[in-house]
PDB file of C-alpha atoms in Angstrom:
ATOM      1  CA  UNK F 242       6.350  24.053 -18.258  1.00  0.00           C
ATOM      2  CA  UNK F 243       5.157  26.955 -15.957  1.00  0.00           C
ATOM      3  CA  UNK F 244       1.458  27.215 -15.656  1.00  0.00           C
ATOM      4  CA  UNK F 245       0.039  30.222 -17.755  1.00  0.00           C
ATOM      5  CA  UNK F 246      -3.661  30.165 -16.370  1.00  0.00           C
ATOM      6  CA  UNK F 247      -5.823  28.745 -13.620  1.00  0.00           C
ATOM      7  CA  UNK F 248      -6.443  25.591 -15.889  1.00  0.00           C
ATOM      8  CA  UNK F 249      -2.800  24.826 -16.036  1.00  0.00           C
ATOM      9  CA  UNK F 250      -2.392  25.323 -12.328  1.00  0.00           C
ATOM     10  CA  UNK F 251      -5.410  23.064 -11.543  1.00  0.00           C
ATOM     11  CA  UNK F 252      -4.276  20.240 -13.702  1.00  0.00           C
ATOM     12  CA  UNK F 253      -0.688  20.404 -12.663  1.00  0.00           C
ATOM     13  CA  UNK F 254      -1.742  20.150  -9.051  1.00  0.00           C
ATOM     14  CA  UNK F 255      -4.353  17.357  -9.342  1.00  0.00           C
ATOM     15  CA  UNK F 256      -4.456  15.449  -5.871  1.00  0.00           C
ATOM     16  CA  UNK F 257      -5.603  12.353  -7.773  1.00  0.00           C
ATOM     17  CA  UNK F 258      -2.277  11.972  -9.542  1.00  0.00           C
ATOM     18  CA  UNK F 259       0.698  11.387  -7.237  1.00  0.00           C
ATOM     19  CA  UNK F 260       3.985  12.704  -8.398  1.00  0.00           C
ATOM     20  CA  UNK F 261       6.687  10.223  -9.529  1.00  0.00           C
ATOM     21  CA  UNK F 262       9.940  10.255  -7.724  1.00  0.00           C
ATOM     22  CA  UNK F 263      12.149  13.065  -9.152  1.00  0.00           C
ATOM     23  CA  UNK F 264       9.333  15.083 -10.620  1.00  0.00           C
ATOM     24  CA  UNK F 265      10.327  18.643 -10.545  1.00  0.00           C
ATOM     25  CA  UNK F 266       7.066  19.706  -9.175  1.00  0.00           C
ATOM     26  CA  UNK F 267       7.742  18.013  -5.846  1.00  0.00           C
ATOM     27  CA  UNK F 268       8.196  20.281  -2.845  1.00  0.00           C
ATOM     28  CA  UNK F 269       9.507  19.206   0.577  1.00  0.00           C
ATOM     29  CA  UNK F 270       6.843  19.800   3.062  1.00  0.00           C
ATOM     30  CA  UNK F 271       8.745  18.242   5.950  1.00  0.00           C
ATOM     31  CA  UNK F 272       9.199  21.696   7.642  1.00  0.00           C
ATOM     32  CA  UNK F 273       5.386  22.008   7.800  1.00  0.00           C
ATOM     33  CA  UNK F 274       5.287  18.473   9.158  1.00  0.00           C
ATOM     34  CA  UNK F 275       7.136  19.156  12.477  1.00  0.00           C
ATOM     35  CA  UNK F 276      10.640  19.292  10.583  1.00  0.00           C
ATOM     36  CA  UNK F 277      10.707  15.614  10.101  1.00  0.00           C
ATOM     37  CA  UNK F 278      11.740  13.781   6.975  1.00  0.00           C
ATOM     38  CA  UNK F 279       9.028  11.010   6.952  1.00  0.00           C
ATOM     39  CA  UNK F 280      10.759   9.210   4.070  1.00  0.00           C
ATOM     40  CA  UNK F 281      14.058   9.384   5.670  1.00  0.00           C
ATOM     41  CA  UNK F 282      12.661   7.836   8.970  1.00  0.00           C
ATOM     42  CA  UNK F 283      10.867   4.931   7.300  1.00  0.00           C
ATOM     43  CA  UNK F 284      13.909   4.140   5.276  1.00  0.00           C
ATOM     44  CA  UNK F 285      16.119   4.083   8.271  1.00  0.00           C
ATOM     45  CA  UNK F 286      13.590   1.747  10.055  1.00  0.00           C
ATOM     46  CA  UNK F 287      13.530  -0.513   7.140  1.00  0.00           C
ATOM     47  CA  UNK F 288      17.245  -0.635   6.616  1.00  0.00           C
ATOM     48  CA  UNK F 289      18.345  -1.046  10.276  1.00  0.00           C
ATOM     49  CA  UNK F 290      15.611  -3.608  11.287  1.00  0.00           C
ATOM     50  CA  UNK F 291      16.666  -7.173  11.516  1.00  0.00           C
ATOM     51  CA  UNK F 292      12.903  -8.249  11.129  1.00  0.00           C
ATOM     52  CA  UNK F 293       9.948  -7.307   8.879  1.00  0.00           C
ATOM     53  CA  UNK F 294       8.643  -3.808   9.691  1.00  0.00           C
ATOM     54  CA  UNK F 295       5.131  -2.466   9.415  1.00  0.00           C
ATOM     55  CA  UNK F 296       4.696   1.105   9.220  1.00  0.00           C
ATOM     56  CA  UNK F 297       1.643   3.388   8.594  1.00  0.00           C
ATOM     57  CA  UNK F 298       1.738   6.614   6.637  1.00  0.00           C
ATOM     58  CA  UNK F 299      -1.771   8.412   7.030  1.00  0.00           C
ATOM     59  CA  UNK F 300      -3.143  11.715   6.057  1.00  0.00           C
ATOM     60  CA  UNK F 301      -5.952  13.384   4.029  1.00  0.00           C
ATOM     61  CA  UNK F 302      -6.658  12.882   0.478  1.00  0.00           C
ATOM     62  CA  UNK F 303      -4.330  14.764  -1.736  1.00  0.00           C
ATOM     63  CA  UNK F 304      -1.662  15.312   1.133  1.00  0.00           C
ATOM     64  CA  UNK F 305       1.219  13.635  -0.684  1.00  0.00           C
ATOM     65  CA  UNK F 306       1.261  10.208   0.781  1.00  0.00           C
ATOM     66  CA  UNK F 307       1.461   8.359  -2.422  1.00  0.00           C
ATOM     67  CA  UNK F 308       4.010  10.801  -3.588  1.00  0.00           C
ATOM     68  CA  UNK F 309       6.104  10.260  -0.586  1.00  0.00           C
ATOM     69  CA  UNK F 310       5.710   6.437  -0.845  1.00  0.00           C
ATOM     70  CA  UNK F 311       7.005   6.523  -4.465  1.00  0.00           C
ATOM     71  CA  UNK F 312      10.061   8.512  -3.197  1.00  0.00           C
ATOM     72  CA  UNK F 313      10.743   5.867  -0.634  1.00  0.00           C
ATOM     73  CA  UNK F 314      10.420   3.098  -3.124  1.00  0.00           C
ATOM     74  CA  UNK F 315      12.899   4.887  -5.555  1.00  0.00           C
ATOM     75  CA  UNK F 316      15.419   5.355  -2.499  1.00  0.00           C
ATOM     76  CA  UNK F 317      15.158   1.703  -1.488  1.00  0.00           C
ATOM     77  CA  UNK F 318      15.396   0.177  -4.932  1.00  0.00           C
ATOM     78  CA  UNK F 319      18.847  -1.151  -5.715  1.00  0.00           C
ATOM     79  CA  UNK F 320      21.138  -3.990  -4.649  1.00  0.00           C
ATOM     80  CA  UNK F 321      19.570  -4.748  -1.395  1.00  0.00           C
ATOM     81  CA  UNK F 322      15.774  -4.103  -1.859  1.00  0.00           C
ATOM     82  CA  UNK F 323      13.158  -5.022  -4.479  1.00  0.00           C
ATOM     83  CA  UNK F 324      10.077  -2.857  -4.009  1.00  0.00           C
ATOM     84  CA  UNK F 325       6.722  -3.555  -5.404  1.00  0.00           C
ATOM     85  CA  UNK F 326       4.305  -0.677  -5.512  1.00  0.00           C
ATOM     86  CA  UNK F 327       0.736  -2.024  -5.010  1.00  0.00           C
ATOM     87  CA  UNK F 328      -2.371   0.002  -5.838  1.00  0.00           C
ATOM     88  CA  UNK F 329      -5.117  -2.287  -4.900  1.00  0.00           C
ATOM     89  CA  UNK F 330      -7.780   0.263  -5.879  1.00  0.00           C
ATOM     90  CA  UNK F 331      -7.258  -0.822  -9.613  1.00  0.00           C
ATOM     91  CA  UNK F 332      -9.089  -4.001 -10.422  1.00  0.00           C
ATOM     92  CA  UNK F 333     -11.406  -4.251  -7.305  1.00  0.00           C
ATOM     93  CA  UNK F 334     -14.800  -2.693  -6.700  1.00  0.00           C
ATOM     94  CA  UNK F 335     -14.098  -0.238  -3.727  1.00  0.00           C
ATOM     95  CA  UNK F 336     -18.026  -0.119  -2.983  1.00  0.00           C
ATOM     96  CA  UNK F 337     -18.197  -3.796  -2.522  1.00  0.00           C
ATOM     97  CA  UNK F 338     -14.943  -5.199  -1.219  1.00  0.00           C
ATOM     98  CA  UNK F 339     -13.863  -7.522   1.533  1.00  0.00           C
ATOM     99  CA  UNK F 340     -10.427  -8.327   3.094  1.00  0.00           C
ATOM    100  CA  UNK F 341      -9.990 -11.286   0.957  1.00  0.00           C
ATOM    101  CA  UNK F 342     -10.500  -9.016  -2.138  1.00  0.00           C
ATOM    102  CA  UNK F 343      -7.654  -6.910  -1.251  1.00  0.00           C
ATOM    103  CA  UNK F 344      -5.447  -9.912  -0.323  1.00  0.00           C
ATOM    104  CA  UNK F 345      -5.893 -11.405  -3.696  1.00  0.00           C
ATOM    105  CA  UNK F 346      -5.296  -8.188  -5.396  1.00  0.00           C
ATOM    106  CA  UNK F 347      -1.970  -7.914  -3.544  1.00  0.00           C
ATOM    107  CA  UNK F 348      -0.975 -11.285  -4.374  1.00  0.00           C
ATOM    108  CA  UNK F 349      -1.841 -10.877  -8.083  1.00  0.00           C
ATOM    109  CA  UNK F 350       0.299  -7.464  -8.180  1.00  0.00           C
ATOM    110  CA  UNK F 351       3.306  -9.167  -6.669  1.00  0.00           C
ATOM    111  CA  UNK F 352       3.021 -12.330  -8.928  1.00  0.00           C
ATOM    112  CA  UNK F 353       2.540 -10.166 -11.916  1.00  0.00           C
ATOM    113  CA  UNK F 354       5.699  -8.109 -11.001  1.00  0.00           C
ATOM    114  CA  UNK F 355       7.495 -11.447 -10.610  1.00  0.00           C
ATOM    115  CA  UNK F 356       6.731 -12.517 -13.928  1.00  0.00           C
ATOM    116  CA  UNK F 357       7.384  -9.126 -15.488  1.00  0.00           C
ATOM    117  CA  UNK F 358      10.974  -9.109 -14.028  1.00  0.00           C
ATOM    118  CA  UNK F 359      11.480 -12.729 -14.506  1.00  0.00           C
ATOM    119  CA  UNK F 360      12.326 -13.324 -10.993  1.00  0.00           C
ATOM    120  CA  UNK F 361      12.441 -16.771  -9.486  1.00  0.00           C
ATOM    121  CA  UNK F 362      11.787 -16.914  -5.872  1.00  0.00           C
ATOM    122  CA  UNK F 363      12.992 -19.912  -3.647  1.00  0.00           C
ATOM    123  CA  UNK F 364      10.000 -22.050  -2.571  1.00  0.00           C
ATOM    124  CA  UNK F 365      10.595 -21.322   0.988  1.00  0.00           C
ATOM    125  CA  UNK F 366      10.384 -17.712   0.578  1.00  0.00           C
ATOM    126  CA  UNK F 367       7.179 -17.893  -1.485  1.00  0.00           C
ATOM    127  CA  UNK F 368       5.758 -20.160   1.124  1.00  0.00           C
ATOM    128  CA  UNK F 369       6.713 -17.412   3.906  1.00  0.00           C
ATOM    129  CA  UNK F 370       5.128 -14.680   1.714  1.00  0.00           C
ATOM    130  CA  UNK F 371       1.884 -16.539   1.207  1.00  0.00           C
ATOM    131  CA  UNK F 372       1.657 -17.576   4.730  1.00  0.00           C
ATOM    132  CA  UNK F 373       1.459 -13.961   5.749  1.00  0.00           C
ATOM    133  CA  UNK F 374      -1.715 -13.665   3.604  1.00  0.00           C
ATOM    134  CA  UNK F 375      -3.139 -16.893   4.919  1.00  0.00           C
ATOM    135  CA  UNK F 376      -3.119 -15.482   8.393  1.00  0.00           C
ATOM    136  CA  UNK F 377      -5.078 -12.407   7.239  1.00  0.00           C
ATOM    137  CA  UNK F 378      -7.634 -14.699   5.645  1.00  0.00           C
ATOM    138  CA  UNK F 379      -7.900 -16.965   8.518  1.00  0.00           C
ATOM    139  CA  UNK F 380      -8.552 -13.912  11.104  1.00  0.00           C
ATOM    140  CA  UNK F 381     -11.139 -12.626   8.668  1.00  0.00           C
ATOM    141  CA  UNK F 382     -13.007 -16.056   8.342  1.00  0.00           C
ATOM    142  CA  UNK F 383     -13.004 -16.232  12.255  1.00  0.00           C
ATOM    143  CA  UNK F 384     -14.367 -12.878  12.422  1.00  0.00           C
ATOM    144  CA  UNK F 385     -17.091 -13.401   9.871  1.00  0.00           C
ATOM    145  CA  UNK F 386     -17.903 -16.644  11.725  1.00  0.00           C
ATOM    146  CA  UNK F 387     -18.148 -14.878  15.054  1.00  0.00           C
ATOM    147  CA  UNK F 388     -20.186 -11.990  13.522  1.00  0.00           C
ATOM    148  CA  UNK F 389     -22.560 -14.613  12.148  1.00  0.00           C
ATOM    149  CA  UNK F 390     -23.074 -16.348  15.612  1.00  0.00           C
ATOM    150  CA  UNK F 391     -23.640 -13.060  17.263  1.00  0.00           C
ATOM    151  CA  UNK F 392     -26.196 -11.736  14.758  1.00  0.00           C
ATOM    152  CA  UNK F 393     -27.910 -15.338  15.037  1.00  0.00           C
ATOM    153  CA  UNK F 394     -27.951 -14.986  18.817  1.00  0.00           C
ATOM    154  CA  UNK F 395     -29.326 -11.414  18.728  1.00  0.00           C
ATOM    155  CA  UNK F 396     -32.068 -12.487  16.257  1.00  0.00           C
ATOM    156  CA  UNK F 397     -33.024 -15.695  18.408  1.00  0.00           C
ATOM    157  CA  UNK F 398     -33.111 -13.548  21.524  1.00  0.00           C
ATOM    158  CA  UNK F 399     -35.610 -11.026  20.149  1.00  0.00           C
ATOM    159  CA  UNK F 400     -37.901 -13.943  18.746  1.00  0.00           C
ATOM    160  CA  UNK F 401     -38.052 -15.232  22.305  1.00  0.00           C
TER     161      UNK F 401
END
């Protein structure tokens, strides 16, 4: 429905509410981003790669990152891909969070999605999935240990 007043305009363009794929309010801004279709590029990398890929989509708040990722999700879902959209901001306190909190939130989202879709994952794939998170936790634990040692050394140095 077209906006009839400023309140309608404001509420239809709320940057806190990303658009779902196929929303008629979507406007392709690729011409203003240097003429590149970001979602097309990301999809091509995912589809052509023989290994796992890691890509970063960054931009200011309200610039359409989540909207574009939802479009990518819709484009990839089908016979070959199973996409889980993870919003880790729900269920954790963003003011008091650590890496492990985010990792656990991601695991919970994926497990809930598996249960919801009644998907059985072969044990070796599940172990591979969980091992990626184990590495993140181990790196964080090592960092915390190193940071504590540095702080203890600095404190001891000042006491001398």
